[in-house]
Amino acid sequence: MSGHAHAAHDESWIKKYFWSTDHKVIGLQYLFTGMAMAVIAGFAVYVFRMQLAFPGHEVPLFGRVSAAEYNALVTMHGSIMVFWVAMPVLIAAFGNFLIPLMIGCDDMVFPKINRLSYQIFLISALIAVSSFFVPGGAFGGAWTSYPPLSTSPVYNQTPYGATMWLIAVVLEFAAFLLGGINFVTTTMNSRAPGMKMFDVPIVVWMIVLASVLFMASVGPLVAGAIMLLFDQTLHTGFFDPARGGDPILWQHLFWFFGHPEVYVVLLPAMGIVAEILAVFARKKLFGYRTIIYTTVATGIISFFVWAHHQFIAGIDPRIASLFSVTTLIISVPIAEMVFVYIATLYGGSIRFRTPMLWALAFIAEFLIGGVTGIFLGAAGADVYFHDTYFVVAHFHYTFFPIAFIGGFAAITYWFPKMFGRMMNDTLGKIHFWGTIVGFNMVFLPLFLTGAAGDHRRIYSYQAFPDLNTPALQHLRITATIGLLIMLAFQTVFLYNFFRSLFAGQKAADNPWHANTLEWLAPSPPPHGNFAVLPTVYRGPYEYGVPDRHDDYWPQHVPDQPSTDGGVAPSRAAEAHA
Amino acid sequence: MSTSTAHAAHHDGYYVRIWATLCVLLAISILGPMVGIRIVTLITAFGIAIVKAYLVTKHFMHLNIEKRWVTWILVAMVAFMVVMFGGVAPDVMKHAGHHWQKDYVEPAVVHEEHSE
Amino acid sequence: MTHGHDAAVSTVPVATTRSVMEVPTGRLAVWWVLASEIVIFGGLLGVYIMQRIGHPGWANQSIHTNTLAGSINTFILLSSSLSAVLAHQAAERGDGPRAARLLRLTALGGASFLVVKSIEWTHEIREGFTITSNLFWSFYYTAAGLHALHVIAGMIIMLIVAAGAARNQHLHRVENIGIYWHFVDIVWIFLFPLLYIAK
C-alpha cells in the first residue's frame, strides 16, 4: 500500500500507542481517557448522592463526607463530566476516528498538531485529577467558578485546587481549539472526489459545526479565565468590587461560552443519533438539509440566550425578559429536529439492535430535558426554580442523553469498525435497560424535590433548619438507589466492552450494511485507512431505494449503467474532472 | 504546491507605499490628541485604527482576493464579539439600580518614585 | 495512492494535499486560527472597553502610559508587517533565501518590540504602576502581555519557517506565518489607541 504500513511493523509499542499521529489511535486515546474520567466522576456522584440519601453516615469506600469534600465532589463531578467526558468522547474521540474515514481520506490534515492536542488534553486531565490530592483538596466552588468564592482562598479554602482547576480548564480549551482546527480544515478541504458539501454525513457536519461554535464562543472565557487566574495568584481585582471590578462580569463571560457549550456537546450527539436512525430504520434521513440549516440557526441563536443562567443574579429585569424570549425561541429549532428524526423512523423497517435502542432513548429522554428547560427559560418561573434540583434534573435529562446515551450509541455502533469485533448484543440490551431504568429513577424524583424547593449544592439539609424537609427524604433516597442501580449496570457495559475487545466475534467490514465511507475500510482500518482512496457517487442516506436488490447503496459504489431505473446522474465524470 | 498565483500580483514598491500610508496615519493619530477636542481625538485614534486595520487586512493579508467566505467567517467572529459587548456592557456598566449602587471610588494616583 | 519517495513528502498524508475549497489547507487553517484569536482578543478588549467607559477615573492612571514607547512599537510592528509581506512576495517568486532574510528581519522587529516593551514596563513598575496597583494597570499588563505572548509565539514559528525557506522548502508557509503576523500587528493597532491615545 505505501511506506506507512511497513513503518508500522517496526514501530515500538510506545511509538505506536503513545506517540502516534494516526487519527484513529488519537481518537481511541481520547475515548479511553474520557471513559476513565467518567469512572472518576461517577465515583464522585456515588459518594455525594450517598451523603444526600443518608446524611452524616459513612459512605462505603469513602468515609464520612465533610461539607468541603461534598462541595469538591459536586464541583469536580460536573467539571469532569462536561470537559473531560462529554467533549472528549463525543467530539474528540469520534471526530478524530470518523472524520477522515467518513470523508474518504487517509488522516487528518495536521497529524502532528492532532497528537499535540491530545497531549495537551491529557495534561489537563491529569492536572484536574491530581487536584484531589493537593493540600486543601480539589476546588469546591462549583463548575461555574463564580468569584469571589473562586478568587479568594479565605472563602473557598482550596487555593491550590482552585488554581489547578482553572489551569486544567484552560488547557482543555487549548486542546479543543487545536483539535477543532483539524476537524474543520480536514472536512472542508480533504473530502473524497465527488463528495460535495451535502454528501457529507450528518455526524461530520455536526462535529464541524460544534467545533466552530466552540471556537466562536470560548474566546471571552479564555480572557476571563486569565483574569480569574490573575485574581487568584497575583491578587488583581478584575472581579473584586472593592477594587473596581465586577463579579457579574465573570458570570457573563462564563455563560456567554457556557450556553453555546451545551450545543457544542449536543450537536455531535444528535449527529450520532441521526446516523444510527437511518441505518437501523433502513430509511433515508428525513430532511438532511433542514437539519443542517436548523443546526446553523440554533448555533447562532445560542449566542443570544446566555443570561438565562443569570436571571436571579441581579441583572436588569428588562434584559431578563429579552433573554426569556430568545430562550423560548431556541426550543423551536431543536423541537423541529426531534420531529425530523421521528419522521425518519416513520415507515422505516426498524431493527432493534443495541445502537438503535440508544438512539431511540436519546429522543425520548432528551425530549423531557428540552421540555423542562421551558420552565426554566421563563424568567418569572426561574425565580423559583433557580438553584433547585429542578435545574439539576433538567440538565441531566439533557446532558445524560448527550454524553452517555449518545456515547453508548456511538460506541456500540462503531465498535466493530474501531476494534474489528462485535460487541455482544444481549449484554448490550441488558446494559441499556438497566441504565435507562436507573437513570430515570435518579432524576424523576429530583424534579419533584426541586419543585418542592430542595436547594442545590447543600451538603446536608439537616445543617440548615430552613431547608430541612424530612418528608422529601424518601425521594432523595429513591434517587440514590436509582443511581446505585445505574452504576451497577455499567459493569455489564465494561465487561462487554473489554471482553469483546479481545474475544468478541470478528466483525466484517460492514456488519450494519451502512452507506457511509468508514464501512468500506477494513475493520479495524490500517494506517492510511483505504487500500484505494474512494470516490463518492451519491449522498450518505440512500437506504431503501426502489428497484435495487439491496436496501442500501454505499456512497463509494459507482452507478450501474443499466440495471437501475431512475437513478441520479452518475458522478463518475464529475469526480474525475 | 501553492495555488495562490493571484497573490503575487504586486511588486515590492506597492507594499512600501502602503507602509508609508500607514506611517502617516500613525503620525496623525499621535498628533490628534494635541488638538484638544475629545471627538477629534476619538476619530483620529479609533477611526484611524480601523482604517489601518483595513489596509493591513486588504493589502498585506490579501483578504480581498481570498475566497469571499473567509471574510464572512472573520466578520462573523467580530459580530459575535459585538453581541457579547451588547449583552454584557449594559449590565457591567450600570453603577446603580433599585436598592443598590456601586460604592467603589477611584483612588487618587499615588505613585512612589523609586529611582532618581 | 502512493506517498512520494522524497523523504520530506512521504510523511504527509494525502489529506493534506487536497484542497476541495480551493484554499490551500495551511492557509485555511491559519484563517481559522485567526478566527479563534479574534474572539479571544475581542473578548478581552471588549471587557476592557466597557470597564474603561465605566470608570472615567481611570484617566488619572492612563495618563501615565508612555505614548512615545507605544508609538515606537506601533511603528516597529507596522514595519515588520511590511517585511513579512515582502517575504511573501519573495516566496511567491521562488526566492527562498530572500524570503528567509525578510522573515528574520520581521522576527528582529518582533524582538525590538519586546525590548522596547521591557524597558517601558520596567520603568512603569519602578514608578509604582504594577499589575495590582489599579484595575486599569491590570488590564494594561494583561492585554499587552497576552499580545506579547503572541508576538513571541509568532517569532518562534517564523524562525522555523525561515529555516526551511532558506533551503527553498515549504515556501507556502511564508505566506501563512505572514498572515498570522499581520493579525498580531492588527491587534496592536487597536491596543495602541486603547492604552496610549485615549487618555
PDB file of C-alpha atoms in Angstrom, chain A residues 132-388:
ATOM      1  CA  PHE A 132      -7.882  15.950  44.519  1.00  0.00           C
ATOM      2  CA  PHE A 133      -4.604  15.207  46.220  1.00  0.00           C
ATOM      3  CA  VAL A 134      -3.177  18.649  46.949  1.00  0.00           C
ATOM      4  CA  PRO A 135      -3.436  20.386  50.329  1.00  0.00           C
ATOM      5  CA  GLY A 136      -6.986  21.622  50.713  1.00  0.00           C
ATOM      6  CA  GLY A 137      -8.228  19.196  48.115  1.00  0.00           C
ATOM      7  CA  ALA A 138      -9.989  19.768  44.863  1.00  0.00           C
ATOM      8  CA  PHE A 139     -11.773  23.004  44.040  1.00  0.00           C
ATOM      9  CA  GLY A 140     -15.214  23.233  45.587  1.00  0.00           C
ATOM     10  CA  GLY A 141     -16.624  26.392  44.068  1.00  0.00           C
ATOM     11  CA  ALA A 142     -18.913  24.719  41.523  1.00  0.00           C
ATOM     12  CA  TRP A 143     -18.085  24.103  37.878  1.00  0.00           C
ATOM     13  CA  THR A 144     -19.160  27.683  37.206  1.00  0.00           C
ATOM     14  CA  SER A 145     -16.395  29.013  39.469  1.00  0.00           C
ATOM     15  CA  TYR A 146     -18.030  32.326  40.366  1.00  0.00           C
ATOM     16  CA  PRO A 147     -15.866  34.911  42.118  1.00  0.00           C
ATOM     17  CA  PRO A 148     -15.356  35.903  44.890  1.00  0.00           C
ATOM     18  CA  LEU A 149     -15.676  32.279  46.012  1.00  0.00           C
ATOM     19  CA  SER A 150     -13.267  31.171  43.312  1.00  0.00           C
ATOM     20  CA  THR A 151     -10.793  34.013  43.762  1.00  0.00           C
ATOM     21  CA  SER A 152     -10.467  34.122  47.499  1.00  0.00           C
ATOM     22  CA  PRO A 153      -8.852  31.239  49.405  1.00  0.00           C
ATOM     23  CA  VAL A 154     -10.422  32.656  52.528  1.00  0.00           C
ATOM     24  CA  TYR A 155     -13.797  31.734  51.074  1.00  0.00           C
ATOM     25  CA  ASN A 156     -13.041  28.594  49.085  1.00  0.00           C
ATOM     26  CA  GLN A 157     -10.420  27.008  51.363  1.00  0.00           C
ATOM     27  CA  THR A 158      -8.861  25.334  48.301  1.00  0.00           C
ATOM     28  CA  PRO A 159      -6.214  27.710  46.994  1.00  0.00           C
ATOM     29  CA  TYR A 160      -4.245  25.068  45.119  1.00  0.00           C
ATOM     30  CA  GLY A 161      -7.303  23.221  43.913  1.00  0.00           C
ATOM     31  CA  ALA A 162      -8.897  26.396  42.595  1.00  0.00           C
ATOM     32  CA  THR A 163      -5.895  27.369  40.502  1.00  0.00           C
ATOM     33  CA  MET A 164      -5.284  23.835  39.276  1.00  0.00           C
ATOM     34  CA  TRP A 165      -8.916  23.584  38.210  1.00  0.00           C
ATOM     35  CA  LEU A 166      -8.609  26.795  36.255  1.00  0.00           C
ATOM     36  CA  ILE A 167      -5.372  25.801  34.564  1.00  0.00           C
ATOM     37  CA  ALA A 168      -6.812  22.397  33.691  1.00  0.00           C
ATOM     38  CA  VAL A 169      -9.855  24.004  32.093  1.00  0.00           C
ATOM     39  CA  VAL A 170      -7.779  26.481  30.074  1.00  0.00           C
ATOM     40  CA  LEU A 171      -5.533  23.701  28.794  1.00  0.00           C
ATOM     41  CA  GLU A 172      -8.603  21.689  27.834  1.00  0.00           C
ATOM     42  CA  PHE A 173      -9.833  24.701  25.861  1.00  0.00           C
ATOM     43  CA  ALA A 174      -6.490  24.953  24.106  1.00  0.00           C
ATOM     44  CA  ALA A 175      -6.597  21.255  23.225  1.00  0.00           C
ATOM     45  CA  PHE A 176     -10.056  21.555  21.711  1.00  0.00           C
ATOM     46  CA  LEU A 177      -9.207  24.721  19.807  1.00  0.00           C
ATOM     47  CA  LEU A 178      -6.287  22.896  18.222  1.00  0.00           C
ATOM     48  CA  GLY A 179      -8.329  19.785  17.589  1.00  0.00           C
ATOM     49  CA  GLY A 180     -11.169  21.818  16.161  1.00  0.00           C
ATOM     50  CA  ILE A 181      -8.929  23.384  13.558  1.00  0.00           C
ATOM     51  CA  ASN A 182      -8.010  19.926  12.367  1.00  0.00           C
ATOM     52  CA  PHE A 183     -11.628  18.786  12.160  1.00  0.00           C
ATOM     53  CA  VAL A 184     -12.849  21.858  10.332  1.00  0.00           C
ATOM     54  CA  THR A 185      -9.958  22.143   7.888  1.00  0.00           C
ATOM     55  CA  THR A 186      -9.909  18.438   7.091  1.00  0.00           C
ATOM     56  CA  THR A 187     -13.643  18.294   6.439  1.00  0.00           C
ATOM     57  CA  MET A 188     -13.572  21.411   4.310  1.00  0.00           C
ATOM     58  CA  ASN A 189     -10.583  20.535   2.201  1.00  0.00           C
ATOM     59  CA  SER A 190      -9.882  16.802   2.161  1.00  0.00           C
ATOM     60  CA  ARG A 191     -13.126  15.288   1.023  1.00  0.00           C
ATOM     61  CA  ALA A 192     -13.061  12.440  -1.455  1.00  0.00           C
ATOM     62  CA  PRO A 193     -13.618  13.286  -5.101  1.00  0.00           C
ATOM     63  CA  GLY A 194     -17.366  13.552  -5.716  1.00  0.00           C
ATOM     64  CA  MET A 195     -18.230  14.288  -2.117  1.00  0.00           C
ATOM     65  CA  LYS A 196     -19.992  17.618  -2.216  1.00  0.00           C
ATOM     66  CA  MET A 197     -20.878  19.567   0.911  1.00  0.00           C
ATOM     67  CA  PHE A 198     -24.313  17.985   1.151  1.00  0.00           C
ATOM     68  CA  ASP A 199     -22.952  14.470   0.688  1.00  0.00           C
ATOM     69  CA  VAL A 200     -21.045  14.688   3.927  1.00  0.00           C
ATOM     70  CA  PRO A 201     -22.584  12.515   6.660  1.00  0.00           C
ATOM     71  CA  ILE A 202     -24.568  14.427   9.261  1.00  0.00           C
ATOM     72  CA  VAL A 203     -22.341  13.403  12.160  1.00  0.00           C
ATOM     73  CA  VAL A 204     -19.351  15.003  10.437  1.00  0.00           C
ATOM     74  CA  TRP A 205     -21.318  18.176   9.794  1.00  0.00           C
ATOM     75  CA  MET A 206     -22.366  18.253  13.422  1.00  0.00           C
ATOM     76  CA  ILE A 207     -18.854  17.790  14.769  1.00  0.00           C
ATOM     77  CA  VAL A 208     -17.557  20.518  12.472  1.00  0.00           C
ATOM     78  CA  LEU A 209     -20.343  22.935  13.393  1.00  0.00           C
ATOM     79  CA  ALA A 210     -19.763  22.120  17.062  1.00  0.00           C
ATOM     80  CA  SER A 211     -16.065  22.903  16.651  1.00  0.00           C
ATOM     81  CA  VAL A 212     -16.865  26.240  15.034  1.00  0.00           C
ATOM     82  CA  LEU A 213     -19.390  27.032  17.740  1.00  0.00           C
ATOM     83  CA  PHE A 214     -16.805  26.213  20.385  1.00  0.00           C
ATOM     84  CA  MET A 215     -14.187  28.337  18.681  1.00  0.00           C
ATOM     85  CA  ALA A 216     -16.529  31.301  18.394  1.00  0.00           C
ATOM     86  CA  SER A 217     -17.726  31.248  21.994  1.00  0.00           C
ATOM     87  CA  VAL A 218     -14.740  30.282  24.105  1.00  0.00           C
ATOM     88  CA  GLY A 219     -12.644  33.408  23.465  1.00  0.00           C
ATOM     89  CA  PRO A 220     -14.181  35.718  26.057  1.00  0.00           C
ATOM     90  CA  LEU A 221     -13.973  32.960  28.625  1.00  0.00           C
ATOM     91  CA  VAL A 222     -10.296  32.417  27.852  1.00  0.00           C
ATOM     92  CA  ALA A 223      -9.855  36.111  28.511  1.00  0.00           C
ATOM     93  CA  GLY A 224     -11.949  35.802  31.662  1.00  0.00           C
ATOM     94  CA  ALA A 225     -10.013  32.766  32.819  1.00  0.00           C
ATOM     95  CA  ILE A 226      -6.736  34.679  32.515  1.00  0.00           C
ATOM     96  CA  MET A 227      -8.318  37.447  34.549  1.00  0.00           C
ATOM     97  CA  LEU A 228      -9.539  34.955  37.161  1.00  0.00           C
ATOM     98  CA  LEU A 229      -6.136  33.320  37.286  1.00  0.00           C
ATOM     99  CA  PHE A 230      -4.516  36.695  37.938  1.00  0.00           C
ATOM    100  CA  ASP A 231      -7.089  37.463  40.614  1.00  0.00           C
ATOM    101  CA  GLN A 232      -6.263  34.149  42.281  1.00  0.00           C
ATOM    102  CA  THR A 233      -2.494  34.269  42.008  1.00  0.00           C
ATOM    103  CA  LEU A 234      -1.481  37.900  41.605  1.00  0.00           C
ATOM    104  CA  HIS A 235      -4.332  39.434  43.559  1.00  0.00           C
ATOM    105  CA  THR A 236      -5.523  41.708  40.827  1.00  0.00           C
ATOM    106  CA  GLY A 237      -9.072  42.936  41.192  1.00  0.00           C
ATOM    107  CA  PHE A 238     -10.767  42.096  37.896  1.00  0.00           C
ATOM    108  CA  PHE A 239     -13.758  40.613  39.699  1.00  0.00           C
ATOM    109  CA  ASP A 240     -13.398  42.382  43.022  1.00  0.00           C
ATOM    110  CA  PRO A 241     -15.931  45.175  43.548  1.00  0.00           C
ATOM    111  CA  ALA A 242     -13.736  46.743  46.206  1.00  0.00           C
ATOM    112  CA  ARG A 243     -11.113  47.309  43.540  1.00  0.00           C
ATOM    113  CA  GLY A 244     -13.441  48.470  40.793  1.00  0.00           C
ATOM    114  CA  GLY A 245     -14.035  45.039  39.336  1.00  0.00           C
ATOM    115  CA  ASP A 246     -17.318  43.201  38.863  1.00  0.00           C
ATOM    116  CA  PRO A 247     -18.124  39.595  39.779  1.00  0.00           C
ATOM    117  CA  ILE A 248     -21.135  39.621  37.471  1.00  0.00           C
ATOM    118  CA  LEU A 249     -18.693  40.189  34.631  1.00  0.00           C
ATOM    119  CA  TRP A 250     -17.319  36.709  35.218  1.00  0.00           C
ATOM    120  CA  GLN A 251     -20.821  35.278  35.105  1.00  0.00           C
ATOM    121  CA  HIS A 252     -21.417  36.887  31.725  1.00  0.00           C
ATOM    122  CA  LEU A 253     -18.099  35.724  30.317  1.00  0.00           C
ATOM    123  CA  PHE A 254     -18.652  32.209  31.620  1.00  0.00           C
ATOM    124  CA  TRP A 255     -22.178  31.855  30.331  1.00  0.00           C
ATOM    125  CA  PHE A 256     -21.516  33.556  27.015  1.00  0.00           C
ATOM    126  CA  PHE A 257     -19.461  30.425  26.431  1.00  0.00           C
ATOM    127  CA  GLY A 258     -21.461  28.158  28.708  1.00  0.00           C
ATOM    128  CA  HIS A 259     -24.605  28.268  26.744  1.00  0.00           C
ATOM    129  CA  PRO A 260     -23.166  27.643  23.279  1.00  0.00           C
ATOM    130  CA  GLU A 261     -21.134  24.927  25.004  1.00  0.00           C
ATOM    131  CA  VAL A 262     -24.229  22.844  25.659  1.00  0.00           C
ATOM    132  CA  TYR A 263     -24.921  22.929  21.928  1.00  0.00           C
ATOM    133  CA  VAL A 264     -21.277  22.100  21.288  1.00  0.00           C
ATOM    134  CA  VAL A 265     -21.892  18.790  23.027  1.00  0.00           C
ATOM    135  CA  LEU A 266     -25.479  18.376  21.798  1.00  0.00           C
ATOM    136  CA  LEU A 267     -24.651  18.605  18.113  1.00  0.00           C
ATOM    137  CA  PRO A 268     -22.343  15.592  17.879  1.00  0.00           C
ATOM    138  CA  ALA A 269     -24.806  13.512  19.904  1.00  0.00           C
ATOM    139  CA  MET A 270     -27.611  14.433  17.527  1.00  0.00           C
ATOM    140  CA  GLY A 271     -25.348  13.602  14.619  1.00  0.00           C
ATOM    141  CA  ILE A 272     -24.565  10.190  16.051  1.00  0.00           C
ATOM    142  CA  VAL A 273     -28.251   9.501  16.613  1.00  0.00           C
ATOM    143  CA  ALA A 274     -29.116  10.567  13.082  1.00  0.00           C
ATOM    144  CA  GLU A 275     -26.591   8.147  11.575  1.00  0.00           C
ATOM    145  CA  ILE A 276     -27.926   5.273  13.648  1.00  0.00           C
ATOM    146  CA  LEU A 277     -31.584   6.062  12.956  1.00  0.00           C
ATOM    147  CA  ALA A 278     -31.058   5.968   9.202  1.00  0.00           C
ATOM    148  CA  VAL A 279     -29.099   2.709   9.293  1.00  0.00           C
ATOM    149  CA  PHE A 280     -31.408   0.830  11.646  1.00  0.00           C
ATOM    150  CA  ALA A 281     -34.635   2.092  10.107  1.00  0.00           C
ATOM    151  CA  ARG A 282     -33.189   1.302   6.657  1.00  0.00           C
ATOM    152  CA  LYS A 283     -34.533   4.656   5.591  1.00  0.00           C
ATOM    153  CA  LYS A 284     -33.237   7.867   4.152  1.00  0.00           C
ATOM    154  CA  LEU A 285     -32.619  10.554   6.746  1.00  0.00           C
ATOM    155  CA  PHE A 286     -35.597  12.884   6.561  1.00  0.00           C
ATOM    156  CA  GLY A 287     -34.702  16.482   5.862  1.00  0.00           C
ATOM    157  CA  TYR A 288     -30.916  16.312   5.707  1.00  0.00           C
ATOM    158  CA  ARG A 289     -30.567  19.904   4.562  1.00  0.00           C
ATOM    159  CA  THR A 290     -33.223  21.043   7.005  1.00  0.00           C
ATOM    160  CA  ILE A 291     -31.180  19.537   9.803  1.00  0.00           C
ATOM    161  CA  ILE A 292     -28.092  21.411   8.706  1.00  0.00           C
ATOM    162  CA  TYR A 293     -29.815  24.763   8.272  1.00  0.00           C
ATOM    163  CA  THR A 294     -31.628  24.292  11.572  1.00  0.00           C
ATOM    164  CA  THR A 295     -28.386  23.445  13.314  1.00  0.00           C
ATOM    165  CA  VAL A 296     -26.685  26.551  11.977  1.00  0.00           C
ATOM    166  CA  ALA A 297     -29.665  28.653  13.059  1.00  0.00           C
ATOM    167  CA  THR A 298     -29.610  27.050  16.502  1.00  0.00           C
ATOM    168  CA  GLY A 299     -25.913  27.748  16.778  1.00  0.00           C
ATOM    169  CA  ILE A 300     -26.439  31.402  16.004  1.00  0.00           C
ATOM    170  CA  ILE A 301     -29.411  31.761  18.345  1.00  0.00           C
ATOM    171  CA  SER A 302     -27.377  30.075  21.085  1.00  0.00           C
ATOM    172  CA  PHE A 303     -25.271  33.238  21.291  1.00  0.00           C
ATOM    173  CA  PHE A 304     -28.316  35.217  22.330  1.00  0.00           C
ATOM    174  CA  VAL A 305     -29.636  33.226  25.278  1.00  0.00           C
ATOM    175  CA  TRP A 306     -26.840  33.038  27.835  1.00  0.00           C
ATOM    176  CA  ALA A 307     -28.196  35.273  30.555  1.00  0.00           C
ATOM    177  CA  HIS A 308     -30.993  32.823  31.308  1.00  0.00           C
ATOM    178  CA  HIS A 309     -28.415  31.362  33.678  1.00  0.00           C
ATOM    179  CA  GLN A 310     -28.320  34.695  35.474  1.00  0.00           C
ATOM    180  CA  PHE A 311     -31.959  35.569  35.906  1.00  0.00           C
ATOM    181  CA  ILE A 312     -31.647  35.965  39.647  1.00  0.00           C
ATOM    182  CA  ALA A 313     -28.107  37.331  39.695  1.00  0.00           C
ATOM    183  CA  GLY A 314     -29.368  40.876  39.729  1.00  0.00           C
ATOM    184  CA  ILE A 315     -29.400  41.585  36.028  1.00  0.00           C
ATOM    185  CA  ASP A 316     -31.771  44.217  34.728  1.00  0.00           C
ATOM    186  CA  PRO A 317     -35.249  42.634  34.501  1.00  0.00           C
ATOM    187  CA  ARG A 318     -35.734  44.140  31.069  1.00  0.00           C
ATOM    188  CA  ILE A 319     -32.671  42.247  29.859  1.00  0.00           C
ATOM    189  CA  ALA A 320     -34.082  39.174  31.605  1.00  0.00           C
ATOM    190  CA  SER A 321     -37.262  39.484  29.558  1.00  0.00           C
ATOM    191  CA  LEU A 322     -35.248  39.679  26.375  1.00  0.00           C
ATOM    192  CA  PHE A 323     -33.300  36.565  27.228  1.00  0.00           C
ATOM    193  CA  SER A 324     -36.513  34.744  28.166  1.00  0.00           C
ATOM    194  CA  VAL A 325     -37.867  35.363  24.705  1.00  0.00           C
ATOM    195  CA  THR A 326     -34.719  34.192  22.957  1.00  0.00           C
ATOM    196  CA  THR A 327     -34.510  31.122  25.172  1.00  0.00           C
ATOM    197  CA  LEU A 328     -38.039  30.093  24.332  1.00  0.00           C
ATOM    198  CA  ILE A 329     -37.330  30.711  20.659  1.00  0.00           C
ATOM    199  CA  ILE A 330     -34.340  28.381  20.649  1.00  0.00           C
ATOM    200  CA  SER A 331     -36.504  25.474  21.737  1.00  0.00           C
ATOM    201  CA  VAL A 332     -38.288  25.639  18.377  1.00  0.00           C
ATOM    202  CA  PRO A 333     -35.466  24.501  16.076  1.00  0.00           C
ATOM    203  CA  ILE A 334     -34.477  21.735  18.456  1.00  0.00           C
ATOM    204  CA  ALA A 335     -38.047  20.512  18.675  1.00  0.00           C
ATOM    205  CA  GLU A 336     -38.199  20.627  14.916  1.00  0.00           C
ATOM    206  CA  MET A 337     -35.140  18.421  14.717  1.00  0.00           C
ATOM    207  CA  VAL A 338     -36.801  15.893  17.008  1.00  0.00           C
ATOM    208  CA  PHE A 339     -39.769  15.845  14.638  1.00  0.00           C
ATOM    209  CA  VAL A 340     -37.410  15.324  11.714  1.00  0.00           C
ATOM    210  CA  TYR A 341     -35.877  12.335  13.468  1.00  0.00           C
ATOM    211  CA  ILE A 342     -39.297  10.861  14.147  1.00  0.00           C
ATOM    212  CA  ALA A 343     -40.162  11.414  10.504  1.00  0.00           C
ATOM    213  CA  THR A 344     -37.074   9.423   9.597  1.00  0.00           C
ATOM    214  CA  LEU A 345     -38.427   6.496  11.572  1.00  0.00           C
ATOM    215  CA  TYR A 346     -41.914   6.689  10.106  1.00  0.00           C
ATOM    216  CA  GLY A 347     -42.367   3.984   7.520  1.00  0.00           C
ATOM    217  CA  GLY A 348     -38.973   2.537   8.241  1.00  0.00           C
ATOM    218  CA  SER A 349     -38.072  -1.092   8.751  1.00  0.00           C
ATOM    219  CA  ILE A 350     -36.729  -0.886  12.258  1.00  0.00           C
ATOM    220  CA  ARG A 351     -34.105  -3.242  13.664  1.00  0.00           C
ATOM    221  CA  PHE A 352     -33.899  -3.035  17.426  1.00  0.00           C
ATOM    222  CA  ARG A 353     -30.221  -3.663  17.846  1.00  0.00           C
ATOM    223  CA  THR A 354     -28.427  -2.089  20.758  1.00  0.00           C
ATOM    224  CA  PRO A 355     -27.253   1.071  18.961  1.00  0.00           C
ATOM    225  CA  MET A 356     -30.816   1.716  17.814  1.00  0.00           C
ATOM    226  CA  LEU A 357     -32.168   1.335  21.347  1.00  0.00           C
ATOM    227  CA  TRP A 358     -29.761   4.025  22.476  1.00  0.00           C
ATOM    228  CA  ALA A 359     -30.696   6.305  19.583  1.00  0.00           C
ATOM    229  CA  LEU A 360     -34.412   5.956  20.318  1.00  0.00           C
ATOM    230  CA  ALA A 361     -33.827   6.510  24.029  1.00  0.00           C
ATOM    231  CA  PHE A 362     -31.939   9.674  23.196  1.00  0.00           C
ATOM    232  CA  ILE A 363     -35.001  11.140  21.532  1.00  0.00           C
ATOM    233  CA  ALA A 364     -37.327  10.247  24.392  1.00  0.00           C
ATOM    234  CA  GLU A 365     -35.079  11.321  27.233  1.00  0.00           C
ATOM    235  CA  PHE A 366     -33.776  14.478  25.590  1.00  0.00           C
ATOM    236  CA  LEU A 367     -37.369  15.460  24.933  1.00  0.00           C
ATOM    237  CA  ILE A 368     -38.007  15.504  28.674  1.00  0.00           C
ATOM    238  CA  GLY A 369     -34.901  17.585  29.176  1.00  0.00           C
ATOM    239  CA  GLY A 370     -35.859  20.047  26.496  1.00  0.00           C
ATOM    240  CA  VAL A 371     -39.429  20.469  27.678  1.00  0.00           C
ATOM    241  CA  THR A 372     -38.407  21.096  31.272  1.00  0.00           C
ATOM    242  CA  GLY A 373     -35.998  23.733  30.018  1.00  0.00           C
ATOM    243  CA  ILE A 374     -39.004  25.800  29.013  1.00  0.00           C
ATOM    244  CA  PHE A 375     -39.972  26.176  32.665  1.00  0.00           C
ATOM    245  CA  LEU A 376     -36.530  27.473  33.426  1.00  0.00           C
ATOM    246  CA  GLY A 377     -36.299  29.718  30.390  1.00  0.00           C
ATOM    247  CA  ALA A 378     -39.226  31.775  31.593  1.00  0.00           C
ATOM    248  CA  ALA A 379     -37.619  34.297  33.908  1.00  0.00           C
ATOM    249  CA  GLY A 380     -40.580  34.524  36.250  1.00  0.00           C
ATOM    250  CA  ALA A 381     -40.729  30.787  36.883  1.00  0.00           C
ATOM    251  CA  ASP A 382     -36.973  30.646  37.111  1.00  0.00           C
ATOM    252  CA  VAL A 383     -37.017  32.955  40.097  1.00  0.00           C
ATOM    253  CA  TYR A 384     -38.441  29.991  41.950  1.00  0.00           C
ATOM    254  CA  PHE A 385     -36.655  27.144  40.198  1.00  0.00           C
ATOM    255  CA  HIS A 386     -33.156  28.574  40.041  1.00  0.00           C
ATOM    256  CA  ASP A 387     -30.642  26.710  42.208  1.00  0.00           C
ATOM    257  CA  THR A 388     -33.145  23.946  42.999  1.00  0.00           C
TER     258      THR A 388
END
